[in-house]
Tab-separated table of C-alpha atoms and ligand atoms in Angstrom:
chain	number	residue	atom	x	y	z
P	1	MET	CA	0.000	0.000	0.000
P	2	LEU	CA	1.241	3.438	-0.787
P	3	HIS	CA	1.573	6.122	1.857
P	4	LEU	CA	2.753	9.044	-0.138
P	5	VAL	CA	2.758	12.598	1.145
P	6	SER	CA	-0.013	13.953	-0.955
P	7	GLU	CA	-0.091	17.633	-0.841
P	8	LEU	CA	0.833	20.013	-3.424
P	9	ILE	CA	3.634	21.979	-1.863
P	10	PRO	CA	5.257	24.264	-4.433
P	11	GLN	CA	8.594	22.627	-5.146
P	12	GLN	CA	9.958	24.601	-8.043
P	13	GLU	CA	13.391	25.003	-6.455
P	14	ALA	CA	13.918	21.275	-5.896
P	15	TYR	CA	15.166	19.005	-8.658
P	16	MET	CA	12.273	16.629	-9.107
P	17	ARG	CA	12.695	12.976	-10.117
P	18	VAL	CA	9.882	11.863	-12.381
P	19	VAL	CA	9.479	8.301	-13.588
P	20	VAL	CA	7.267	7.492	-16.582
P	21	VAL	CA	6.214	3.840	-16.788
P	22	GLY	CA	5.386	2.889	-20.387
P	23	ALA	CA	6.337	4.729	-23.587
P	24	GLY	CA	3.135	4.457	-25.581
P	25	TYR	CA	1.068	7.479	-26.625
P	26	ALA	CA	0.238	8.578	-23.069
P	27	GLY	CA	3.686	8.064	-21.532
P	28	THR	CA	5.624	9.590	-24.426
P	29	ILE	CA	3.578	12.793	-24.626
P	30	ALA	CA	3.642	13.124	-20.826
P	31	ALA	CA	7.447	12.841	-20.699
P	32	ASN	CA	8.008	15.216	-23.621
P	33	ARG	CA	5.497	17.797	-22.443
P	34	LEU	CA	6.903	17.865	-18.931
P	35	ALA	CA	10.463	18.183	-20.262
P	36	LYS	CA	9.295	21.076	-22.436
P	37	LYS	CA	7.579	22.902	-19.578
P	38	VAL	CA	9.785	22.259	-16.544
P	39	LYS	CA	13.552	22.566	-16.513
P	40	ALA	CA	14.365	21.427	-12.953
P	41	VAL	CA	13.222	17.899	-13.532
P	42	GLU	CA	14.959	14.583	-14.144
P	43	ILE	CA	12.725	12.355	-16.271
P	44	THR	CA	13.276	8.619	-16.676
P	45	VAL	CA	11.083	6.654	-19.068
P	46	ILE	CA	10.893	2.916	-18.476
P	47	ASN	CA	9.753	0.776	-21.396
P	48	PRO	CA	10.407	-2.882	-22.259
P	49	ARG	CA	11.674	-2.195	-25.777
P	50	PRO	CA	13.753	0.488	-27.529
P	51	ASP	CA	10.908	1.442	-29.866
P	52	PHE	CA	7.789	3.539	-29.651
P	53	VAL	CA	5.087	1.233	-30.958
P	54	GLU	CA	2.182	2.834	-32.780
P	55	ARG	CA	-0.407	0.299	-31.739
P	56	VAL	CA	-2.843	1.887	-34.176
P	57	ARG	CA	-0.609	0.523	-36.967
P	58	LEU	CA	-0.137	-3.018	-35.688
P	59	HIS	CA	-2.514	-4.404	-38.334
P	60	GLU	CA	-0.311	-2.765	-40.983
P	61	GLN	CA	2.779	-4.294	-39.390
P	62	ILE	CA	1.124	-7.719	-39.566
P	63	ALA	CA	0.027	-7.402	-43.187
P	64	GLY	CA	3.346	-5.904	-44.312
P	65	THR	CA	1.624	-2.730	-45.548
P	66	GLY	CA	3.179	-0.408	-42.967
P	67	ALA	CA	5.575	-0.204	-40.033
P	68	ALA	CA	4.537	0.376	-36.419
P	69	ALA	CA	7.887	0.859	-34.650
P	70	THR	CA	9.975	4.040	-34.379
P	71	PRO	CA	13.154	4.235	-32.244
P	72	LEU	CA	12.313	5.808	-28.888
P	73	THR	CA	15.454	7.924	-29.155
P	74	SER	CA	13.818	9.833	-32.009
P	75	MET	CA	10.553	10.233	-30.064
P	76	LEU	CA	11.829	11.538	-26.716
P	77	ARG	CA	13.294	14.989	-26.092
P	78	GLU	CA	16.935	15.402	-25.326
P	79	GLY	CA	17.695	15.033	-21.630
P	80	ILE	CA	15.074	12.332	-20.997
P	81	THR	CA	16.663	9.089	-19.790
P	82	THR	CA	15.348	5.779	-21.120
P	83	ARG	CA	15.610	2.509	-19.195
P	84	LEU	CA	14.808	-0.630	-21.191
P	85	ASN	CA	13.058	-2.600	-18.512
P	86	THR	CA	9.699	-3.346	-16.988
P	87	VAL	CA	8.327	-2.114	-13.698
P	88	ASP	CA	7.339	-5.000	-11.441
P	89	LYS	CA	5.967	-2.970	-8.562
P	90	ILE	CA	5.450	0.604	-7.485
P	91	SER	CA	5.837	1.275	-3.786
P	92	ASP	CA	6.388	4.261	-1.556
P	93	ALA	CA	8.328	6.666	-3.778
P	94	GLU	CA	10.262	3.955	-5.629
P	95	VAL	CA	9.747	1.401	-8.366
P	96	ALA	CA	11.122	-2.137	-8.513
P	97	LEU	CA	12.362	-3.068	-11.978
P	98	GLY	CA	12.399	-6.452	-13.675
P	99	ASP	CA	16.201	-6.687	-13.378
P	100	GLY	CA	16.000	-6.382	-9.583
P	101	SER	CA	17.112	-2.734	-9.426
P	102	ARG	CA	15.124	0.098	-7.858
P	103	LEU	CA	14.506	3.665	-8.854
P	104	GLU	CA	13.263	6.453	-6.599
P	105	PHE	CA	10.748	9.036	-7.725
P	106	ASP	CA	9.021	12.172	-6.513
P	107	TYR	CA	6.241	11.854	-9.085
P	108	LEU	CA	5.285	9.029	-11.422
P	109	PHE	CA	3.211	8.673	-14.561
P	110	LEU	CA	1.656	5.236	-14.916
P	111	ALA	CA	1.015	4.681	-18.640
P	112	VAL	CA	1.195	0.928	-19.208
P	113	GLY	CA	-1.704	0.744	-21.687
P	114	SER	CA	-3.883	-2.319	-22.169
P	115	THR	CA	-3.236	-5.944	-22.863
P	116	VAL	CA	-4.775	-9.018	-24.483
P	117	ALA	CA	-6.081	-12.374	-23.269
P	118	PRO	CA	-6.022	-14.496	-26.414
P	119	LEU	CA	-7.917	-17.750	-26.750
P	120	PRO	CA	-5.417	-20.649	-26.826
P	121	GLY	CA	-4.448	-21.424	-30.405
P	122	THR	CA	-4.750	-17.803	-31.567
P	123	VAL	CA	-2.141	-15.079	-32.058
P	124	PRO	CA	-2.983	-11.665	-30.557
P	125	VAL	CA	-2.708	-8.597	-32.787
P	126	GLY	CA	-2.889	-6.018	-29.978
P	127	THR	CA	0.692	-6.350	-28.700
P	128	TRP	CA	4.015	-5.837	-30.465
P	129	GLU	CA	5.142	-9.408	-29.735
P	130	GLY	CA	1.853	-10.870	-30.995
P	131	ALA	CA	1.897	-8.691	-34.111
P	132	GLU	CA	5.440	-9.804	-34.912
P	133	GLN	CA	4.441	-13.440	-34.470
P	134	ALA	CA	1.406	-12.890	-36.702
P	135	ARG	CA	3.503	-11.132	-39.355
P	136	ALA	CA	5.962	-14.046	-39.517
P	137	ALA	CA	3.159	-16.632	-39.619
P	138	LEU	CA	1.314	-14.717	-42.341
P	139	ALA	CA	4.460	-14.383	-44.436
P	140	GLY	CA	4.848	-18.165	-44.235
P	141	LEU	CA	1.351	-18.912	-45.585
P	142	SER	CA	1.073	-19.935	-49.209
P	143	GLY	CA	-1.762	-18.706	-51.447
P	144	GLY	CA	-5.199	-20.201	-50.898
P	145	ARG	CA	-4.712	-20.657	-47.120
P	146	THR	CA	-7.265	-19.333	-44.647
P	147	VAL	CA	-6.760	-16.591	-42.056
P	148	THR	CA	-9.427	-16.115	-39.399
P	149	VAL	CA	-9.677	-12.855	-37.468
P	150	ILE	CA	-11.636	-13.029	-34.210
P	151	GLY	CA	-13.270	-9.804	-33.031
P	152	GLY	CA	-15.920	-7.704	-34.746
P	153	GLY	CA	-14.798	-4.409	-33.184
P	154	LEU	CA	-12.706	-1.819	-35.003
P	155	THR	CA	-9.404	-3.646	-34.326
P	156	GLY	CA	-10.751	-6.878	-35.850
P	157	ILE	CA	-12.238	-5.088	-38.851
P	158	GLU	CA	-9.024	-3.165	-39.542
P	159	THR	CA	-6.971	-6.338	-39.187
P	160	ALA	CA	-9.153	-8.465	-41.501
P	161	ALA	CA	-9.290	-5.682	-44.095
P	162	GLU	CA	-5.539	-5.072	-43.971
P	163	VAL	CA	-4.654	-8.759	-44.299
P	164	ALA	CA	-7.075	-9.106	-47.231
P	165	PHE	CA	-5.628	-5.959	-48.819
P	166	GLY	CA	-1.996	-7.009	-48.337
P	167	ARG	CA	-2.512	-10.673	-49.184
P	168	PRO	CA	-5.363	-10.976	-51.713
P	169	ASP	CA	-4.198	-14.539	-52.425
P	170	LEU	CA	-5.436	-15.675	-48.995
P	171	ARG	CA	-8.947	-16.427	-47.824
P	172	VAL	CA	-9.844	-14.082	-44.939
P	173	ARG	CA	-12.682	-14.570	-42.488
P	174	LEU	CA	-13.832	-12.158	-39.780
P	175	VAL	CA	-15.767	-13.652	-36.871
P	176	GLY	CA	-17.633	-11.479	-34.371
P	177	ARG	CA	-20.831	-11.637	-32.344
P	178	THR	CA	-21.481	-8.176	-33.733
P	179	ILE	CA	-19.652	-6.283	-36.468
P	180	ALA	CA	-18.751	-2.600	-36.023
P	181	ALA	CA	-21.335	-2.207	-33.242
P	182	SER	CA	-19.713	1.044	-32.063
P	183	LEU	CA	-20.650	2.769	-35.353
P	184	SER	CA	-23.954	4.173	-36.665
P	185	ALA	CA	-26.253	1.867	-38.657
P	186	GLY	CA	-25.267	3.428	-41.991
P	187	ALA	CA	-21.571	3.167	-41.186
P	188	GLN	CA	-21.970	-0.474	-40.137
P	189	LYS	CA	-23.491	-1.227	-43.525
P	190	ARG	CA	-20.668	0.587	-45.277
P	191	VAL	CA	-18.070	-1.384	-43.301
P	192	ARG	CA	-19.667	-4.616	-44.512
P	193	THR	CA	-19.567	-3.324	-48.093
P	194	GLY	CA	-15.891	-2.386	-47.731
P	195	LEU	CA	-15.018	-5.777	-46.284
P	196	GLY	CA	-16.998	-7.439	-49.094
P	197	ARG	CA	-14.980	-5.539	-51.710
P	198	LEU	CA	-11.839	-7.003	-50.177
P	199	ASN	CA	-13.454	-10.480	-50.227
P	200	VAL	CA	-13.495	-10.756	-46.444
P	201	GLU	CA	-16.095	-13.296	-45.401
P	202	ILE	CA	-18.080	-12.185	-42.332
P	203	VAL	CA	-19.288	-14.748	-39.800
P	204	THR	CA	-21.628	-13.361	-37.142
P	205	ASP	CA	-21.003	-15.729	-34.250
P	206	SER	CA	-18.547	-16.218	-31.406
P	207	VAL	CA	-15.678	-18.651	-31.189
P	208	ALA	CA	-15.857	-21.437	-28.593
P	209	ARG	CA	-12.390	-22.922	-29.091
P	210	ILE	CA	-9.612	-23.726	-31.495
P	211	ASP	CA	-8.795	-27.386	-32.150
P	212	ARG	CA	-5.098	-27.420	-33.018
P	213	GLY	CA	-4.189	-29.552	-36.016
P	214	ALA	CA	-7.791	-30.662	-36.565
P	215	GLY	CA	-8.298	-28.688	-39.791
P	216	GLU	CA	-7.651	-29.748	-43.330
P	217	GLY	CA	-4.010	-30.248	-44.317
P	218	GLY	CA	-2.738	-30.006	-40.734
P	219	GLY	CA	-4.213	-26.542	-40.037
P	220	ASP	CA	-6.477	-25.783	-37.082
P	221	ALA	CA	-10.255	-25.979	-36.763
P	222	VAL	CA	-12.240	-23.040	-35.378
P	223	ARG	CA	-15.342	-24.114	-33.465
P	224	LEU	CA	-18.165	-21.595	-33.095
P	225	HIS	CA	-20.710	-21.451	-30.287
P	226	SER	CA	-23.441	-22.221	-32.840
P	227	GLY	CA	-21.722	-25.579	-33.409
P	228	ALA	CA	-20.333	-24.689	-36.844
P	229	ARG	CA	-16.684	-25.476	-37.528
P	230	PHE	CA	-14.247	-24.397	-40.195
P	231	ALA	CA	-10.578	-24.790	-41.033
P	232	SER	CA	-8.093	-22.019	-40.311
P	233	ASP	CA	-4.368	-21.905	-41.034
P	234	LEU	CA	-3.769	-18.804	-38.917
P	235	THR	CA	-6.187	-17.458	-36.322
P	236	LEU	CA	-5.705	-13.908	-35.085
P	237	TRP	CA	-7.152	-12.621	-31.818
P	238	ALA	CA	-8.197	-8.999	-32.371
P	239	ILE	CA	-9.830	-8.190	-29.037
P	240	ILE	CA	-8.185	-5.951	-26.429
P	241	GLY	CA	-8.831	-7.748	-23.163
P	242	GLY	CA	-7.861	-5.825	-20.040
P	243	VAL	CA	-5.035	-3.863	-18.487
P	244	PRO	CA	-1.744	-4.916	-16.856
P	245	ASP	CA	-2.187	-5.698	-13.155
P	246	LEU	CA	0.670	-3.387	-12.108
P	247	ALA	CA	-1.679	-0.826	-10.524
P	248	ALA	CA	-3.556	-3.452	-8.520
P	249	ARG	CA	-0.335	-5.247	-7.553
P	250	SER	CA	1.077	-1.965	-6.301
P	251	GLY	CA	-1.863	-1.197	-4.044
P	252	LEU	CA	-3.448	1.531	-6.173
P	253	GLU	CA	-7.219	1.634	-6.006
P	254	VAL	CA	-8.592	-0.016	-9.154
P	255	ASP	CA	-12.033	-0.506	-10.694
P	256	ALA	CA	-13.594	-3.870	-11.602
P	257	ASP	CA	-11.538	-3.957	-14.821
P	258	GLY	CA	-8.237	-3.351	-12.986
P	259	ARG	CA	-7.863	0.247	-14.195
P	260	ALA	CA	-6.513	2.713	-11.627
P	261	VAL	CA	-9.137	5.039	-10.194
P	262	VAL	CA	-8.118	8.676	-10.570
P	263	ASP	CA	-9.253	12.067	-9.329
P	264	GLU	CA	-10.355	14.920	-11.607
P	265	CYS	CA	-6.680	15.771	-12.267
P	266	LEU	CA	-5.796	12.178	-13.269
P	267	ARG	CA	-3.971	11.356	-10.017
P	268	SER	CA	-4.457	8.001	-8.321
P	269	VAL	CA	-7.058	8.508	-5.604
P	270	ASN	CA	-4.901	6.797	-2.988
P	271	ALA	CA	-1.432	7.856	-4.216
P	272	PRO	CA	-1.670	11.462	-5.437
P	273	ARG	CA	1.939	11.615	-6.628
P	274	ILE	CA	1.056	9.014	-9.218
P	275	PHE	CA	-0.680	10.208	-12.378
P	276	VAL	CA	-2.448	7.466	-14.337
P	277	VAL	CA	-3.013	8.039	-18.045
P	278	GLY	CA	-4.144	6.179	-21.162
P	279	ASP	CA	-5.835	2.784	-21.401
P	280	CYS	CA	-4.877	1.810	-17.813
P	281	ALA	CA	-6.712	4.789	-16.223
P	282	ALA	CA	-10.343	4.627	-15.119
P	283	VAL	CA	-11.560	8.008	-16.330
P	284	PRO	CA	-15.362	8.366	-16.430
P	285	GLY	CA	-16.656	8.516	-20.020
P	286	ALA	CA	-13.283	7.629	-21.571
P	287	ARG	CA	-12.754	4.796	-24.029
P	288	ALA	CA	-9.450	3.073	-24.768
P	289	ALA	CA	-7.989	4.967	-27.723
P	290	CYS	CA	-4.888	6.905	-28.666
P	291	ALA	CA	-7.304	9.816	-29.049
P	292	THR	CA	-7.859	9.460	-25.277
P	293	ALA	CA	-4.313	8.590	-24.211
P	294	LEU	CA	-2.729	11.689	-25.783
P	295	PRO	CA	-4.859	14.366	-24.089
P	296	GLN	CA	-4.630	12.522	-20.778
P	297	GLY	CA	-0.820	12.317	-20.958
P	298	ALA	CA	-0.623	15.978	-21.962
P	299	HIS	CA	-3.015	17.118	-19.244
P	300	ALA	CA	-1.212	15.149	-16.535
P	301	ALA	CA	2.109	16.729	-17.555
P	302	ASP	CA	0.502	20.188	-17.492
P	303	THR	CA	-0.903	19.449	-14.048
P	304	LEU	CA	2.461	18.436	-12.651
P	305	ALA	CA	4.045	21.537	-14.191
P	306	ARG	CA	1.418	23.659	-12.439
P	307	ILE	CA	1.990	21.886	-9.116
P	308	LEU	CA	5.734	22.429	-9.356
P	309	GLU	CA	5.120	26.102	-10.079
P	310	GLY	CA	2.829	26.332	-7.046
P	311	ARG	CA	-0.252	26.891	-9.194
P	312	LYS	CA	-3.628	25.237	-8.747
P	313	PRO	CA	-4.124	22.151	-10.958
P	314	GLN	CA	-7.013	22.233	-13.428
P	315	PRO	CA	-9.500	19.365	-13.808
P	316	TYR	CA	-9.137	17.185	-16.891
P	317	SER	CA	-11.729	17.674	-19.613
P	318	MET	CA	-11.837	16.064	-23.055
P	319	GLY	CA	-14.498	15.753	-25.762
P	320	TYR	CA	-14.534	13.245	-28.607
P	321	THR	CA	-15.114	14.018	-32.281
P	322	GLY	CA	-15.807	10.504	-33.563
P	323	GLN	CA	-14.123	7.277	-34.568
P	324	SER	CA	-11.955	6.314	-37.500
P	325	LEU	CA	-10.901	3.118	-39.167
P	326	SER	CA	-9.000	1.909	-42.185
P	327	LEU	CA	-10.307	-0.725	-44.602
P	328	GLY	CA	-7.042	-1.560	-46.292
P	329	ARG	CA	-4.923	1.303	-47.660
P	330	HIS	CA	-7.444	2.744	-50.141
P	331	ASP	CA	-10.669	2.692	-48.166
P	332	GLY	CA	-11.659	3.816	-44.703
P	333	LEU	CA	-14.386	5.352	-42.606
P	334	LEU	CA	-14.684	8.420	-40.399
P	335	GLN	CA	-17.683	8.265	-38.066
P	336	ALA	CA	-18.835	11.608	-36.649
P	337	GLY	CA	-19.624	11.704	-32.938
P	338	ARG	CA	-20.541	14.163	-30.209
P	339	ARG	CA	-18.230	15.335	-27.459
P	340	ASP	CA	-19.784	12.828	-25.064
P	341	ASP	CA	-18.830	10.086	-27.593
P	342	THR	CA	-22.401	9.377	-28.659
P	343	LEU	CA	-22.838	8.837	-32.391
P	344	ARG	CA	-24.088	11.138	-35.094
P	345	ARG	CA	-25.556	9.620	-38.238
P	346	LEU	CA	-22.975	11.356	-40.377
P	347	PHE	CA	-19.976	9.421	-41.655
P	348	LEU	CA	-17.502	9.668	-44.508
P	349	ALA	CA	-16.178	6.619	-46.321
P	350	GLY	CA	-13.865	5.791	-49.211
P	351	ARG	CA	-10.481	7.062	-50.300
P	352	THR	CA	-10.883	10.491	-48.641
P	353	ALA	CA	-11.645	8.783	-45.343
P	354	ALA	CA	-8.597	6.546	-45.797
P	355	VAL	CA	-6.446	9.652	-46.241
P	356	GLY	CA	-8.129	11.228	-43.202
P	357	LYS	CA	-7.424	8.162	-41.081
P	358	GLU	CA	-3.770	8.144	-42.179
P	359	ARG	CA	-3.467	11.822	-41.212
P	360	LEU	CA	-4.947	11.093	-37.791
P	361	CYS	CA	-2.360	8.356	-37.215
P	362	ARG	CA	0.446	10.750	-38.199
P	363	TYR	CA	-0.983	13.499	-36.009
P	364	ALA	CA	-1.066	11.082	-33.054
P	365	ARG	CA	2.572	10.116	-33.483
P	366	SER	CA	3.717	13.677	-34.028
P	367	GLY	CA	1.653	14.778	-30.997
P	368	ALA	CA	3.452	12.248	-28.812
P	369	ARG	CA	6.860	13.334	-30.163
P	370	THR	CA	6.441	17.121	-30.190
P	371	ALA	CA	4.120	17.250	-27.152
P	372	THR	CA	1.929	19.652	-29.111
P	373	TYR	CA	-1.564	18.263	-29.277
P	374	ALA	CA	-4.946	19.997	-29.304
P	375	TRP	CA	-8.223	18.520	-28.116
P	376	LEU	CA	-11.788	19.584	-27.474
P	377	LYS	CA	-13.112	20.287	-23.996
P	378	GLY	CA	-15.582	17.712	-22.728
P	379	PRO	CA	-19.358	18.185	-22.608
P	380	LYS	CA	-20.740	20.368	-19.816
D	1	FAD	C1	-4.649	-2.844	-34.260
D	1	FAD	C2	-5.092	-1.677	-33.399
D	1	FAD	C3	-5.671	-0.558	-34.001
D	1	FAD	C4	-6.056	0.536	-33.227
D	1	FAD	N1	-6.600	1.612	-33.857
D	1	FAD	C5	-6.913	2.710	-33.124
D	1	FAD	C6	-7.410	3.892	-33.775
D	1	FAD	O1	-7.587	3.912	-34.995
D	1	FAD	N2	-7.680	4.985	-33.015
D	1	FAD	C7	-7.484	4.987	-31.658
D	1	FAD	O2	-7.724	6.024	-31.015
D	1	FAD	N3	-7.038	3.884	-31.001
D	1	FAD	C8	-6.738	2.746	-31.697
D	1	FAD	N4	-6.259	1.645	-31.060
D	1	FAD	C9	-6.125	1.675	-29.585
D	1	FAD	C10	-4.863	2.430	-29.172
D	1	FAD	O3	-3.745	1.907	-29.855
D	1	FAD	C11	-4.641	2.351	-27.675
D	1	FAD	O4	-5.804	2.787	-27.012
D	1	FAD	C12	-3.452	3.243	-27.303
D	1	FAD	O5	-2.257	2.670	-27.814
D	1	FAD	C13	-3.342	3.423	-25.789
D	1	FAD	O6	-2.210	4.207	-25.522
D	1	FAD	P1	-1.440	4.029	-24.136
D	1	FAD	O7	-0.328	5.007	-24.164
D	1	FAD	O8	-2.409	4.048	-23.012
D	1	FAD	O9	-0.866	2.523	-24.167
D	1	FAD	P2	0.104	1.796	-25.189
D	1	FAD	O10	0.174	2.480	-26.478
D	1	FAD	O11	-0.325	0.365	-25.178
D	1	FAD	O12	1.539	1.912	-24.479
D	1	FAD	C14	1.803	1.289	-23.236
D	1	FAD	C15	3.314	1.081	-23.105
D	1	FAD	O13	3.614	0.625	-21.790
D	1	FAD	C16	4.534	-0.461	-21.859
D	1	FAD	N5	4.413	-1.267	-20.643
D	1	FAD	C17	3.438	-2.153	-20.319
D	1	FAD	N6	3.687	-2.693	-19.112
D	1	FAD	C18	4.834	-2.123	-18.659
D	1	FAD	C19	5.602	-2.270	-17.462
D	1	FAD	N7	5.238	-3.098	-16.465
D	1	FAD	N8	6.743	-1.560	-17.312
D	1	FAD	C20	7.132	-0.694	-18.317
D	1	FAD	N9	6.438	-0.509	-19.464
D	1	FAD	C21	5.304	-1.228	-19.622
D	1	FAD	C22	4.086	-1.185	-23.134
D	1	FAD	O14	5.077	-2.069	-23.589
D	1	FAD	C23	3.840	0.008	-24.063
D	1	FAD	O15	5.041	0.438	-24.664
D	1	FAD	C24	-5.879	0.515	-31.800
D	1	FAD	C25	-5.294	-0.606	-31.194
D	1	FAD	C26	-4.898	-1.697	-31.965
D	1	FAD	C27	-4.271	-2.880	-31.288
């Protein structure tokens, strides 16, 4: 359990030690923005690998149509220290690292993102390691083989479309209880049309299990809850399934999904020197997205800068504009939404939407790197 001195004593004169755990969208923008705003600060970013991974491009990495990794050295401002490691536990003003060493901090940003819980026999697309495994397996498949993508949300749709786009010689199936349920009715229909144009077969059902080696020619067999069964040479798990248990393990208060509960300034409610940002934070009304992680990381950095200057922190506020997805490289969809993330009927699809989606991905990466990122205020 953490017993950190909570209160916001102006500490501008002191040289503050700030540790950032996780260099995804939230952690990278937080580190860069703080470094930009506060000089008397020593920032250490801890991440398991030397690259910044654009998770929003993992489906491109898998299909060989794009690259998701950029060296962290080119993403972080000069003066920020990087430690290639994982944090095993956060305790009173120090973190325990995977290599057994410890690092003290005055303030910490917890930005470890979300994780996956793949069904045995499937390869997850939502992590770098899974995506790399999927890319290698896909490259090894000869024409005519079958790839099954499990998950009818936006990640599953993007993955099925990208694989079909990059490898038109393969048979691609998308299985989901629902398909594109987060979009408006018109947009859902358009997604089905786009997938159809890429010859993606849609199966509206859920997967019960994978029988390894029980398919034709030594492949696997996918069994659906309806009882149906079909052969699959590579089965991809495209569902994001939870958050790392680091917050819970460290004694931070978490919600039922394991996300750290935060106050209106994005500080852990029981350890106020710990800011929690991105997918691993339980922020009312927020959904897991880079469009959420970036403003949260930026706001948390601004808040710490204010605290160190002896100014009053401002509550976090963020409004959504909609959702976006790619359907291969030449098609896509931009769904308009309201600030409270409810849907409008309006959407844009086709090549212009594909270009729009690509620009959003670039804006997200450049926002993390430059720490300049604009967002709407949330609904009143
Ligand atoms: C295929 C795909 C497509 C997507 N498309 C979109 C999209 O179009 N738009 C959108 O808004 N969102 C999209 N998302 C979701 C989006 O990528 C995530 O919501 C976003 O990456 C969350 O950012 P984050 O900074 O919270 O976490 P992440 O980007 O996941 O970064 C977390 C970092 O923390 C590191 N880490 C984890 N545990 C530890 C530890 N113990 N110690 C140290 N480091 C640790 C991880 O390795 C990682 O580097 C997509 C996701 C996927 C998988």
